[in-house]
Every structure is written in C-alpha cells, then in structure tokens.
GROMACS .gro file of C-alpha atoms in nm:
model
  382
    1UNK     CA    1  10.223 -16.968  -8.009
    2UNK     CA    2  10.018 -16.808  -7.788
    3UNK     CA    3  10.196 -16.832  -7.430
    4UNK     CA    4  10.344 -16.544  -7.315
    5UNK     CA    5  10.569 -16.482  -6.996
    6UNK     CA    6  10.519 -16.161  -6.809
    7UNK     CA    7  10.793 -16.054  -6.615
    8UNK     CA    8  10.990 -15.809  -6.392
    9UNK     CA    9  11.363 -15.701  -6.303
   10UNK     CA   10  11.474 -15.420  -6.063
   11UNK     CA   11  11.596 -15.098  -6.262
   12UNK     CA   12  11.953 -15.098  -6.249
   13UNK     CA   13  12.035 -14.752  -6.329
   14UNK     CA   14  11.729 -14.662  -6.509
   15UNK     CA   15  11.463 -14.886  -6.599
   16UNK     CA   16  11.577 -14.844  -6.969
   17UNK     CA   17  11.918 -15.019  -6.871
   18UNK     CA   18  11.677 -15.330  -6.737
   19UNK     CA   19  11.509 -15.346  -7.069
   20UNK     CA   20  11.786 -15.351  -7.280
   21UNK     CA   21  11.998 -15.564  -7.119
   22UNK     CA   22  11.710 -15.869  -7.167
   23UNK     CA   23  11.702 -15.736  -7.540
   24UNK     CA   24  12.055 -15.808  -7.540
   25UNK     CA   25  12.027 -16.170  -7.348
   26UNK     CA   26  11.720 -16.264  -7.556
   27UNK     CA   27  11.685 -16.093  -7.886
   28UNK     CA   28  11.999 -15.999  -8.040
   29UNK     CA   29  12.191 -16.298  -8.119
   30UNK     CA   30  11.959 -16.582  -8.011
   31UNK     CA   31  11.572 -16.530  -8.103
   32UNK     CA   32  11.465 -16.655  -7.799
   33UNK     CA   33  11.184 -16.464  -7.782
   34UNK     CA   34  10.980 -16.135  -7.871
   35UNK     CA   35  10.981 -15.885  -7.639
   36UNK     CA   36  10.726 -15.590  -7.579
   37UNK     CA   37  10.715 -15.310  -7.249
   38UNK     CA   38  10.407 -15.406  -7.052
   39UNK     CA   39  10.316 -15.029  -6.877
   40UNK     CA   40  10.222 -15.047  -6.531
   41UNK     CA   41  10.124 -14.661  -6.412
   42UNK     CA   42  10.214 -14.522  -6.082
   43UNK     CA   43   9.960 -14.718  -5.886
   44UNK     CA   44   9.910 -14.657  -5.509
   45UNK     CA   45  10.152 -14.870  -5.289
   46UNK     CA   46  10.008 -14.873  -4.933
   47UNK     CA   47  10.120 -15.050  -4.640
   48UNK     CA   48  10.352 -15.393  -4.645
   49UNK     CA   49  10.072 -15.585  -4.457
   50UNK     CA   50   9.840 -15.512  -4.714
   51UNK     CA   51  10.028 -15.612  -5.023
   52UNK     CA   52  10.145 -15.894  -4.830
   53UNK     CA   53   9.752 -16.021  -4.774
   54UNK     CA   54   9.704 -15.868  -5.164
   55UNK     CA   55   9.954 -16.074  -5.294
   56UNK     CA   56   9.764 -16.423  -5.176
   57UNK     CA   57   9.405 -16.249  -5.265
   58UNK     CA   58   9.501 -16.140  -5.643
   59UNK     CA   59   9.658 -16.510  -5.697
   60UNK     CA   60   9.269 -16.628  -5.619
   61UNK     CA   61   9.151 -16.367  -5.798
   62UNK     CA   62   9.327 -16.423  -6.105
   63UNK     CA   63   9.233 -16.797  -6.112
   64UNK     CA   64   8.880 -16.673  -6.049
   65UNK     CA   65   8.930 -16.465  -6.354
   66UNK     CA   66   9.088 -16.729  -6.579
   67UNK     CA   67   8.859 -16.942  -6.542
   68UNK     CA   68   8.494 -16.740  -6.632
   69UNK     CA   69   8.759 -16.574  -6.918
   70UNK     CA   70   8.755 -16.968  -7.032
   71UNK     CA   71   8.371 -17.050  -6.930
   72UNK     CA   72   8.268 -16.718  -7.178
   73UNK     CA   73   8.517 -16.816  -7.463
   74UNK     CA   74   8.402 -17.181  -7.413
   75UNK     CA   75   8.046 -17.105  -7.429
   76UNK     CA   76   8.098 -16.900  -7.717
   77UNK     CA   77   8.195 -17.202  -7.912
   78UNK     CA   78   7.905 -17.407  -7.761
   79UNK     CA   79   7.648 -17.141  -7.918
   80UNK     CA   80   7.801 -17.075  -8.215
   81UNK     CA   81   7.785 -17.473  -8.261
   82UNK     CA   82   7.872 -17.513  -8.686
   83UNK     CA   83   8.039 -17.210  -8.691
   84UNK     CA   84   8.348 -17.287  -8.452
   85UNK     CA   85   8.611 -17.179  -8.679
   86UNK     CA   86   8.439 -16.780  -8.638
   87UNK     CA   87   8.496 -16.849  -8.256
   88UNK     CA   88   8.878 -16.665  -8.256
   89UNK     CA   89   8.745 -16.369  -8.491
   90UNK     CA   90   8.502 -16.294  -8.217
   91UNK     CA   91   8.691 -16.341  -7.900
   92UNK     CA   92   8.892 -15.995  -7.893
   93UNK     CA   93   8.958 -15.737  -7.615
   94UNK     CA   94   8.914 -15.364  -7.664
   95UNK     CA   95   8.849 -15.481  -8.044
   96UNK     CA   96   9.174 -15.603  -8.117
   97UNK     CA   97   9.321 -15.969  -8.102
   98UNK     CA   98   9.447 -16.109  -7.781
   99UNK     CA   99   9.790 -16.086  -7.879
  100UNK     CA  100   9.779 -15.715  -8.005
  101UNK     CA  101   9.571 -15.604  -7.678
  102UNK     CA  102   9.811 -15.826  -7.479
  103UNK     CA  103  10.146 -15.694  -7.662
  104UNK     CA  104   9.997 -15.287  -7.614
  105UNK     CA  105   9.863 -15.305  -7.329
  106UNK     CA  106   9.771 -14.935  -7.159
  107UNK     CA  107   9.576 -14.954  -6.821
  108UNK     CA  108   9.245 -14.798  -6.826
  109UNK     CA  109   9.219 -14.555  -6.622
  110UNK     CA  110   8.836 -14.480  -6.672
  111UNK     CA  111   8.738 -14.872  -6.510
  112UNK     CA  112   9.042 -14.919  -6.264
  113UNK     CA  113   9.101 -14.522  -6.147
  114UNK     CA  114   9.498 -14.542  -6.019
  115UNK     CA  115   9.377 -14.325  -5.751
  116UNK     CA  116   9.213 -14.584  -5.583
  117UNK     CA  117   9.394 -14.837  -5.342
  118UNK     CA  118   9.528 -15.172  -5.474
  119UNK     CA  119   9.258 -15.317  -5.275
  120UNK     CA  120   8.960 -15.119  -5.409
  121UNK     CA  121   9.105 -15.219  -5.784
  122UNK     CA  122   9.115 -15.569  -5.728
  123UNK     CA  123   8.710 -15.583  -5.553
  124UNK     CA  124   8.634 -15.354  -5.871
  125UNK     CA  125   8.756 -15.643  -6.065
  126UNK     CA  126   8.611 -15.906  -5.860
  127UNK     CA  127   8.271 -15.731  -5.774
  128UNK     CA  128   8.254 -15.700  -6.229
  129UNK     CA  129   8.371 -16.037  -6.305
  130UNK     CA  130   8.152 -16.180  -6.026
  131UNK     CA  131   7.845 -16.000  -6.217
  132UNK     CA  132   7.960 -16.137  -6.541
  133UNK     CA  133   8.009 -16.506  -6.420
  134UNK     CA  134   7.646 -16.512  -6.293
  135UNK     CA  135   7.492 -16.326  -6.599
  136UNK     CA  136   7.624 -16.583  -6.792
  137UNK     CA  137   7.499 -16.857  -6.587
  138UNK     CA  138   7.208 -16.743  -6.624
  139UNK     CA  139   7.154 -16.682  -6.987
  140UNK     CA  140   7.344 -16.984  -7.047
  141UNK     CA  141   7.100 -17.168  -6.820
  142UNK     CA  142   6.793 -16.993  -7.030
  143UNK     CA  143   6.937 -17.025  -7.384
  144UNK     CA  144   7.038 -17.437  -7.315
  145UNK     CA  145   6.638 -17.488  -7.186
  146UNK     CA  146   6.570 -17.393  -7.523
  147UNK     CA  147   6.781 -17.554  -7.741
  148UNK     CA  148   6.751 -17.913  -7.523
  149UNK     CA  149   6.355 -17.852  -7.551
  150UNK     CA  150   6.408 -17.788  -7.965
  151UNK     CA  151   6.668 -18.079  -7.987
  152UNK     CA  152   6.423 -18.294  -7.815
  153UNK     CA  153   6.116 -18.202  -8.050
  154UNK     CA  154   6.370 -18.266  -8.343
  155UNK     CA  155   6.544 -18.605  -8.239
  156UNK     CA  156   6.127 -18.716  -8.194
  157UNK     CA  157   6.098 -18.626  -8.585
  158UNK     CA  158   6.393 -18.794  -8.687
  159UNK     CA  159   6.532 -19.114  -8.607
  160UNK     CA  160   6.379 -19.469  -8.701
  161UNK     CA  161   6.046 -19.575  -8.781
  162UNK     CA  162   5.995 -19.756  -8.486
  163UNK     CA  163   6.059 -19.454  -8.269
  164UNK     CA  164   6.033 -19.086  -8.436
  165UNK     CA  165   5.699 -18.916  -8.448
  166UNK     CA  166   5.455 -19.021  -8.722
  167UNK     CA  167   5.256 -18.649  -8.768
  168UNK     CA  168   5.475 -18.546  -9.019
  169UNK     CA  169   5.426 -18.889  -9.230
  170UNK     CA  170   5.039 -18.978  -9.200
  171UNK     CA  171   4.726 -18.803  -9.362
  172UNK     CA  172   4.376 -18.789  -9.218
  173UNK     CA  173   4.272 -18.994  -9.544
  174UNK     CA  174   4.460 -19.266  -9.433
  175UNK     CA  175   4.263 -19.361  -9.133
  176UNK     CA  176   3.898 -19.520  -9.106
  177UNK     CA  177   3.775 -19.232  -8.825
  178UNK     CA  178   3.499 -19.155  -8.606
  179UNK     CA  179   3.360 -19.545  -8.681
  180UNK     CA  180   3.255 -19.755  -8.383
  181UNK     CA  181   3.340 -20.061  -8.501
  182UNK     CA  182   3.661 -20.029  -8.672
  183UNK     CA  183   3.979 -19.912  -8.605
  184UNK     CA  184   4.321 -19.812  -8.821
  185UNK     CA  185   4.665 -19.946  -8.725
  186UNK     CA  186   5.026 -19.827  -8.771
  187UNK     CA  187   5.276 -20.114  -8.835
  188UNK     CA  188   5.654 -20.087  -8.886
  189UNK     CA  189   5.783 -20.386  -9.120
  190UNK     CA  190   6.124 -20.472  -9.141
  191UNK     CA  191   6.202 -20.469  -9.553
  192UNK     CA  192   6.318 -20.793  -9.538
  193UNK     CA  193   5.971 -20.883  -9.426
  194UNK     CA  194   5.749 -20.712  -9.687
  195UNK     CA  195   5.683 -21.008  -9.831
  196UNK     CA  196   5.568 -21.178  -9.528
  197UNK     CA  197   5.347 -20.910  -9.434
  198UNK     CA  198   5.162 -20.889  -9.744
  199UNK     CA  199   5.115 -21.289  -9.716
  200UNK     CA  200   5.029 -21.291  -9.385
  201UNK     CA  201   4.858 -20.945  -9.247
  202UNK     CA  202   4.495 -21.076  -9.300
  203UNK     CA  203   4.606 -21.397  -9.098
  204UNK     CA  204   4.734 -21.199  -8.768
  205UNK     CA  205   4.366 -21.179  -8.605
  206UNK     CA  206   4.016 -21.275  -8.728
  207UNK     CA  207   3.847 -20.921  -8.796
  208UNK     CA  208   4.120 -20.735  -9.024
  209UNK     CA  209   3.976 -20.592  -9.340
  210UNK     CA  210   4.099 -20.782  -9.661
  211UNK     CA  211   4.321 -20.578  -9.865
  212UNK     CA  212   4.332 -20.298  -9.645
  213UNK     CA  213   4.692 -20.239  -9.580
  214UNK     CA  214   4.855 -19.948  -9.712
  215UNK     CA  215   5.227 -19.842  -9.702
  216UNK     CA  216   5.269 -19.480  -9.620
  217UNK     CA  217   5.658 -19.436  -9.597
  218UNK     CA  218   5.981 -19.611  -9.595
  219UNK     CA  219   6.318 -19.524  -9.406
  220UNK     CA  220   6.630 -19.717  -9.479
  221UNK     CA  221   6.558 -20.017  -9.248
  222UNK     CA  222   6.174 -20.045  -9.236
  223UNK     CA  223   5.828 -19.929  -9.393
  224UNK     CA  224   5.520 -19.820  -9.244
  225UNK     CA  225   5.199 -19.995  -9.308
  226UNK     CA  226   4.860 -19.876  -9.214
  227UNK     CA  227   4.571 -20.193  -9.195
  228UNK     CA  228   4.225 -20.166  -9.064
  229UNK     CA  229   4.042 -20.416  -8.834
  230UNK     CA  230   3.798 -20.448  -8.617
  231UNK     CA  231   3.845 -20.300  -8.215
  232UNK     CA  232   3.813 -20.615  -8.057
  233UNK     CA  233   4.047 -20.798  -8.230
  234UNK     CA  234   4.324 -20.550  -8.179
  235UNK     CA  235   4.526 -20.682  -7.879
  236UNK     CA  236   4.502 -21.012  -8.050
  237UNK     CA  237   4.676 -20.875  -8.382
  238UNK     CA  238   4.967 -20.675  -8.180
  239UNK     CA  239   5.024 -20.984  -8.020
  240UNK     CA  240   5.075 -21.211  -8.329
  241UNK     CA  241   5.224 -20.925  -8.501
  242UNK     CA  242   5.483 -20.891  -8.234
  243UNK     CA  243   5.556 -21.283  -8.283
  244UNK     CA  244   5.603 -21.216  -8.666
  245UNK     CA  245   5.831 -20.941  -8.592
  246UNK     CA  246   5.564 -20.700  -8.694
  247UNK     CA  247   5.560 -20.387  -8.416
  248UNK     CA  248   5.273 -20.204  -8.416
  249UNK     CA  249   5.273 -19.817  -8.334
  250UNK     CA  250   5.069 -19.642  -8.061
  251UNK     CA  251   4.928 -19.377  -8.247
  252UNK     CA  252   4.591 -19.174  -8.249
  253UNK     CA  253   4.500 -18.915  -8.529
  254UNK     CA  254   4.486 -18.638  -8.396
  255UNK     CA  255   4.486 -18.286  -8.568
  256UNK     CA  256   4.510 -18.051  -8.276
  257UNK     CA  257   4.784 -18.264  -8.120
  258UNK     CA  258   4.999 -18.288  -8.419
  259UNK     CA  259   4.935 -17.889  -8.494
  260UNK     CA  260   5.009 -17.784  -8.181
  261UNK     CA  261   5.325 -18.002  -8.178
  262UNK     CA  262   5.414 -17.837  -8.532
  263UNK     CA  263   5.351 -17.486  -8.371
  264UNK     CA  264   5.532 -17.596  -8.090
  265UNK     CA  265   5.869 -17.675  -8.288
  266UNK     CA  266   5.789 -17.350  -8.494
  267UNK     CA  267   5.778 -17.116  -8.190
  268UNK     CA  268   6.100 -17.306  -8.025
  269UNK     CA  269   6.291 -17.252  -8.338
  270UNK     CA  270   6.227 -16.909  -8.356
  271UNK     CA  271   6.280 -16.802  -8.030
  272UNK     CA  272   6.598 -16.988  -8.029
  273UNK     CA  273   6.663 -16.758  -8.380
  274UNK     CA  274   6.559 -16.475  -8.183
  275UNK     CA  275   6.805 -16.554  -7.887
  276UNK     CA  276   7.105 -16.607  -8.063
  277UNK     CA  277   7.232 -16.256  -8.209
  278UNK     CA  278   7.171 -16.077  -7.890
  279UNK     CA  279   7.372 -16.352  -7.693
  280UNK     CA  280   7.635 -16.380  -7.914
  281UNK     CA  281   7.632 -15.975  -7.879
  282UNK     CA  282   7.644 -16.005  -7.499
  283UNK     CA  283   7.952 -16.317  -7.525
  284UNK     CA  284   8.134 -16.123  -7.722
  285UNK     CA  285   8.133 -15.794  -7.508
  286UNK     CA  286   8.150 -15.968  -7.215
  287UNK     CA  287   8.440 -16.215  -7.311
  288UNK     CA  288   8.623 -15.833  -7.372
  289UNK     CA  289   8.573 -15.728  -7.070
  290UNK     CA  290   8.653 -16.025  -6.864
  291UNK     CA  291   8.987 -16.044  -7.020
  292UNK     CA  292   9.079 -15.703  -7.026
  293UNK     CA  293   9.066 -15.727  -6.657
  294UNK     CA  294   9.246 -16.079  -6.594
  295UNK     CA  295   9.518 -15.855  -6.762
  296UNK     CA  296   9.502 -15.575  -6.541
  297UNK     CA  297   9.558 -15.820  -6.265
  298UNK     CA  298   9.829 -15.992  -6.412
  299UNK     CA  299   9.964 -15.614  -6.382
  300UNK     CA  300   9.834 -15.600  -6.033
  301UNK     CA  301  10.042 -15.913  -5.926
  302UNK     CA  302  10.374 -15.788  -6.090
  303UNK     CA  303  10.361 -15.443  -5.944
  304UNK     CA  304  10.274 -15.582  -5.592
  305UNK     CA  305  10.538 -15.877  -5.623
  306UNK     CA  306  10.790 -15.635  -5.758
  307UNK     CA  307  10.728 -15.396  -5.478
  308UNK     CA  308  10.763 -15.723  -5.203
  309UNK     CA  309  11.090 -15.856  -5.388
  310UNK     CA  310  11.284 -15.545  -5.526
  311UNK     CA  311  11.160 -15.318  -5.266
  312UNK     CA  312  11.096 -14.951  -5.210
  313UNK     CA  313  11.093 -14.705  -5.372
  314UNK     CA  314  10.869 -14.875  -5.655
  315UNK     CA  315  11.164 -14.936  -5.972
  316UNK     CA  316  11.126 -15.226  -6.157
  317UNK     CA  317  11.058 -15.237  -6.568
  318UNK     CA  318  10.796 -15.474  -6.641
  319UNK     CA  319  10.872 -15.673  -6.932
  320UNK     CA  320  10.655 -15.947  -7.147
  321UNK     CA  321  10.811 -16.218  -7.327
  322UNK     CA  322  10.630 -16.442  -7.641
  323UNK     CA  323  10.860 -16.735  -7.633
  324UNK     CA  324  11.000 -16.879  -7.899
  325UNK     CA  325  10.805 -17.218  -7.870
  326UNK     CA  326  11.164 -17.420  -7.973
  327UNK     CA  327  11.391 -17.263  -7.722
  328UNK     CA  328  11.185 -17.212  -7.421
  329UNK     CA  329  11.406 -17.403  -7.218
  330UNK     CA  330  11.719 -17.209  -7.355
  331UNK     CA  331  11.522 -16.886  -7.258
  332UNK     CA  332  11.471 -16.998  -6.889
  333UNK     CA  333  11.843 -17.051  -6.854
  334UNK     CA  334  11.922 -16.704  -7.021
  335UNK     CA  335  11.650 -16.556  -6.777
  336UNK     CA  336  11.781 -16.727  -6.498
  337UNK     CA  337  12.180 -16.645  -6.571
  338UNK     CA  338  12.053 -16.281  -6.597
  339UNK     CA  339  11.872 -16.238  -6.271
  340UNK     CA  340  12.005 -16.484  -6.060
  341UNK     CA  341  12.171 -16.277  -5.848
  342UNK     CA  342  11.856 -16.075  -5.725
  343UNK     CA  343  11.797 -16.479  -5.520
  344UNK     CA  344  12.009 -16.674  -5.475
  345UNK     CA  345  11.788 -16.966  -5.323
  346UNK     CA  346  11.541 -16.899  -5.608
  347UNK     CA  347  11.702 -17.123  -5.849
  348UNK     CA  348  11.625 -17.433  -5.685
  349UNK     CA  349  11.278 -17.367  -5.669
  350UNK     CA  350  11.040 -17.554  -5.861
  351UNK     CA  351  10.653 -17.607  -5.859
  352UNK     CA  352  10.717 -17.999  -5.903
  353UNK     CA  353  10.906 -17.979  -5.582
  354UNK     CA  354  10.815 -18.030  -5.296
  355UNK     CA  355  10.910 -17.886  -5.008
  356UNK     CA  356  10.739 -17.901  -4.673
  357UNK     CA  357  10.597 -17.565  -4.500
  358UNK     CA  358  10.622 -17.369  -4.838
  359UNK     CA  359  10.340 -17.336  -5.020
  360UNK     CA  360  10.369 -17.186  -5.381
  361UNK     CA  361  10.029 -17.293  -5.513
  362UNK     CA  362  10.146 -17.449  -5.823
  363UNK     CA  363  10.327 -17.134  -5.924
  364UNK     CA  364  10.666 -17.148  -6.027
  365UNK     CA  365  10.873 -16.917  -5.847
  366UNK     CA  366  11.245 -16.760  -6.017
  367UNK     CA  367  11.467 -16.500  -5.866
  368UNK     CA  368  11.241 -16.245  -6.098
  369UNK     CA  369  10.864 -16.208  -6.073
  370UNK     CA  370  10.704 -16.429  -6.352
  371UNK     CA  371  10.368 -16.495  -6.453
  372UNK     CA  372  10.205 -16.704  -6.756
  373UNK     CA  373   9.939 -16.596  -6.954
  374UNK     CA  374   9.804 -16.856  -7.202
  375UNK     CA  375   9.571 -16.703  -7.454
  376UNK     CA  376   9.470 -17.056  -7.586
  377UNK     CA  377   9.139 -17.046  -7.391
  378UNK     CA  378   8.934 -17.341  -7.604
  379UNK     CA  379   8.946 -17.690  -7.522
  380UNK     CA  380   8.975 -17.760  -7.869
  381UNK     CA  381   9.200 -17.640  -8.138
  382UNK     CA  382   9.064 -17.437  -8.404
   0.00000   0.00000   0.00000
C-alpha cells in the first residue's frame, strides 16, 4: 500500500496530547492505520493575504510537481526498457525508499532555508523543478532521436523477405557485375512456390540465363532467389513474375552503401550504449530531487492551511497516516468523529459534490487539513 494521508489537528494542550489522542482513535484497538510525526520547522508565517494567495499557488504547484515527479519515474521505465522490474530499486529520495524518506521526513534546511518567506520557498521549488522538467525534455527528446533512428535501422534488418534489407544476406559473388549486357535479379518466392519457380524462371522473359538461379536464404514464409538475364528484358520478367506471384526486389550491389549502412547501425548502437549510464545517472538524481521537494510542499500546504483553519499563534501537530488498505473507510469515520468539531459544515463536504460558487479543485475538504500522497508513480504495476 503505498497511499498515505497527511494530516493536521490543532494542539489541544500540547501538541503531544493531539498525537496521542489519534494513536488512541487509530492504532490501539483498531489497526486502522500506521502512524508516523511528519516535522514541519518553525517556518516564517507572514501576512493573511499572502497565505491566502499561497494557499491557491502551492495547490498548482504541487500538481506541477506531481506530475514531472511521474514524467521522470515514467521515463525511467521507458529507458530502462527490459529491465522494468529494477525501476523501484532506483527511484529513491535522499537514498532511501519512498516510504522510509516519506515516513522520516526532516526538512532540509540547506535547499529550502526556513529563513526565507513562504513565498521565496515555494519559487525555489518551482524555479528547480521548472529546470528539471525542461532538462528532461530535452535529453528525453535527444536520447528518443536515437533510439527511433537505431529501431528504424533494426526493424529494416529484420522483418520479411519481401521487406527487410538484403546487405546482410547477399555476397558480391553472387552477382554478374560491371557487365553491359547482363544484369542479376533478387526474387522472393513464396515456399509453396519453389517448385514453380524452378519450372518456370527461364520461361518469365526471353533473355534469362538457363540455370542461373541461385537461392541465397530462406525465412519462414519465403526464399530468396538470385537469376541473371539480360537488361532489356527486365521489366518484362518483373512483370510476369509479378503475375506468377514471383516479387522481385529493387536492389543494387553496392559495397559502400551497405558498409556505410553497417557503420551506421554500429555508431547508433554505441552512442545509444554510451548515452544510457549517464542518463540513467541523471533520472535517478533528478527523480530524488523532484520528489524530495513535492514533499516539502505537501509540508508547505499543511503549515499554511493549518495556520488559515486553526489560526494564530502557529499550533497544530502534523500527523501522516499509511492506511490500512481494508479499513480506509472505517478510518475516515474515526478521523471525522475525532475532529469534527473543529467544522461543523465540513462534514458534508465532498469533492463529488457539487456545489455552486465553491470551488475545491477536486480536493476533498474535512474539518482537518488533509492531503494524499500516492507514491505509486508508474502506470504499470511492477
């Protein structure tokens, strides 16, 4: 289960009080849910207009955040392609798992200094999540160039006879070259229609060479034939050969063309080696530090919701919750008999209602502040 519910209640006496009286509601008889402190420090409160305009920014801002949190751990999966069950191991914040970082978490004071407005906090996590979301557009952009380029060069060498490249099959002693008369086809024939071919290949036009046809490969449908003629009977032969279900092959020997398209494949594979360790590097850094601070705004939007709801001075014990995935709707009720009192309206508030003139952006609302924060971030399950 990895859903947790971050939340906040008003201190009663002391913020210790708060805590244990959840522990009591949630813990003691009922496993309901596991419970951790989530530390907020003593951050800066500044004027009500500004949490007040805060309040609507961070909710943007944390979407924002989600969603390049999801685009890196996404991605992540996309490069790491065969290897999708290593995608958790590398997705961690700080080095840890999610859930560790998530369940300890300590503010870092060295990014987000406390001495610094709300406001300046939240544009130092926009201005460095804004950074990382275009970084990654842009290697992502770079790194799928050369994969599409390298899966393009390999679907050409695979596939069937009738469409794949042929360098990789035919030898220069296969063709009659530099001769001004004569002239080496490619056919692709059906195995059902060996036979036929053999009985019927000299037949096709009037110059083909008797005896001259060749098979060079076979794939699971169809072989390839090689069968000299004469040049000015060639349209004549790829028309009859068409008729017989014969299809003949544009193809030209050419050594410098097929080496350079070998090279080619070489250099695209390499580079695309080459890419790799240093991207998955730069992911797996970056994926850290995107959600460390889509955490540090969840903490944002408690302590400036508590502060709007419970009031000055700041005293509210921030609490996070790992629900028991069976009783999450016995754990609402609990949480809603337990804090009910701080709003009394709050209880008939839900995000599938709705009700004209309020807007609560999809966001559930309860008479204590609550936030999700899903740490299943793939589209998939690993």
């Amino acid at each position: 289960m990895t859903e947790f519910w971050l939340i906040s209640a008003p201190g009663e006496k002391t913020c210790q009080q708060t805590w244990d009286k959840l522990m009591v509601a949630t813990t003691r008889t009922n496993n309901l849910s596991t419970n951790h402190k989530f530390n907020i420090p003593d951050l800066k409160v500044g004027t009500l207009d500004v949490l007040v305009g805060l309040s609507d920014e961070l909710a943007k801002l944390d979407t924002f955040v989600e969603s390049v949190v999801k685009k890196v751990a996404q991605y992540m999966a996309d490069v790491l392609e065969d290897s999708r069950d290593k995608v958790q191991e590398n997705l961690l914040a700080n080095g840890v798992d999610l859930v560790t970082y998530i369940t300890r978490f300590q503010w870092d004071m060295a990014k987000y200094p406390i001495k610094q407005s709300l406001k300046n906090i939240s544009e130092i996590v926009s201005k460095q999540v804004t950074q990382i979301d275009n970084d990654l557009k842009a290697r992502a952009s770079a790194y799928n160039n050369l994969k599409g380029n390298l899966q393009n060069l390999e679907r050409k060498n695979a596939g069937s006879l009738l469409t794949r490249s042929l360098a990789d099959i035919v030898k220069k002693d296969d063709f009659v070259l530099d001769s001004e008369y004569l002239v080496t086809m490619l056919v692709v024939v059906p195995k059902t229609n060996y036979l036929d071919w053999q009985k019927t290949y000299e037949t096709l036009a009037e110059m083909v060479v008797p005896r001259s046809t060749k098979q060079l490969f076979e794939d699971n449908d169809s072989g390839l034939f090689s069968v000299t003629l004469f040049r000015k009977a060639v349209d004549d032969f790829r028309h009859k050969a068409r008729e017989n279900k014969f299809t003949v092959r544009d193809f030209q020997y050419n050594e410098e063309e097929m080496k350079a398209d070998k090279e080619e494949m070489t250099r695209l594979s390499t580079d695309k080696k080459k890419q790799f360790g240093p991207l998955v590097r730069w992911l797996k850094v970056n994926f850290s530090e995107a959600f460390i601070a889509w955490i540090h705004i969840k903490a944002l939007r408690v302590f400036v919701e508590s502060v709007l709801r419970y009031g000055l001075p700041v005293n509210f014990q921030a609490m996070l919750l790992q629900p028991n995935k069976k009783n999450m709707k016995k754990l609402r009720e609990v949480l809603n008999d337990l804090y009910k009192h701080l709003d009394s309206s709050a209880a008939v508030i839900d995000a599938s209602m709705d009700i004209p003139g309020l807007n609560l952006s999809q966001q559930e609302y309860y008479p204590y502040v609550y936030y999700k924060i899903d740490c299943n971030l793939l589209d998939f399950k690993v």
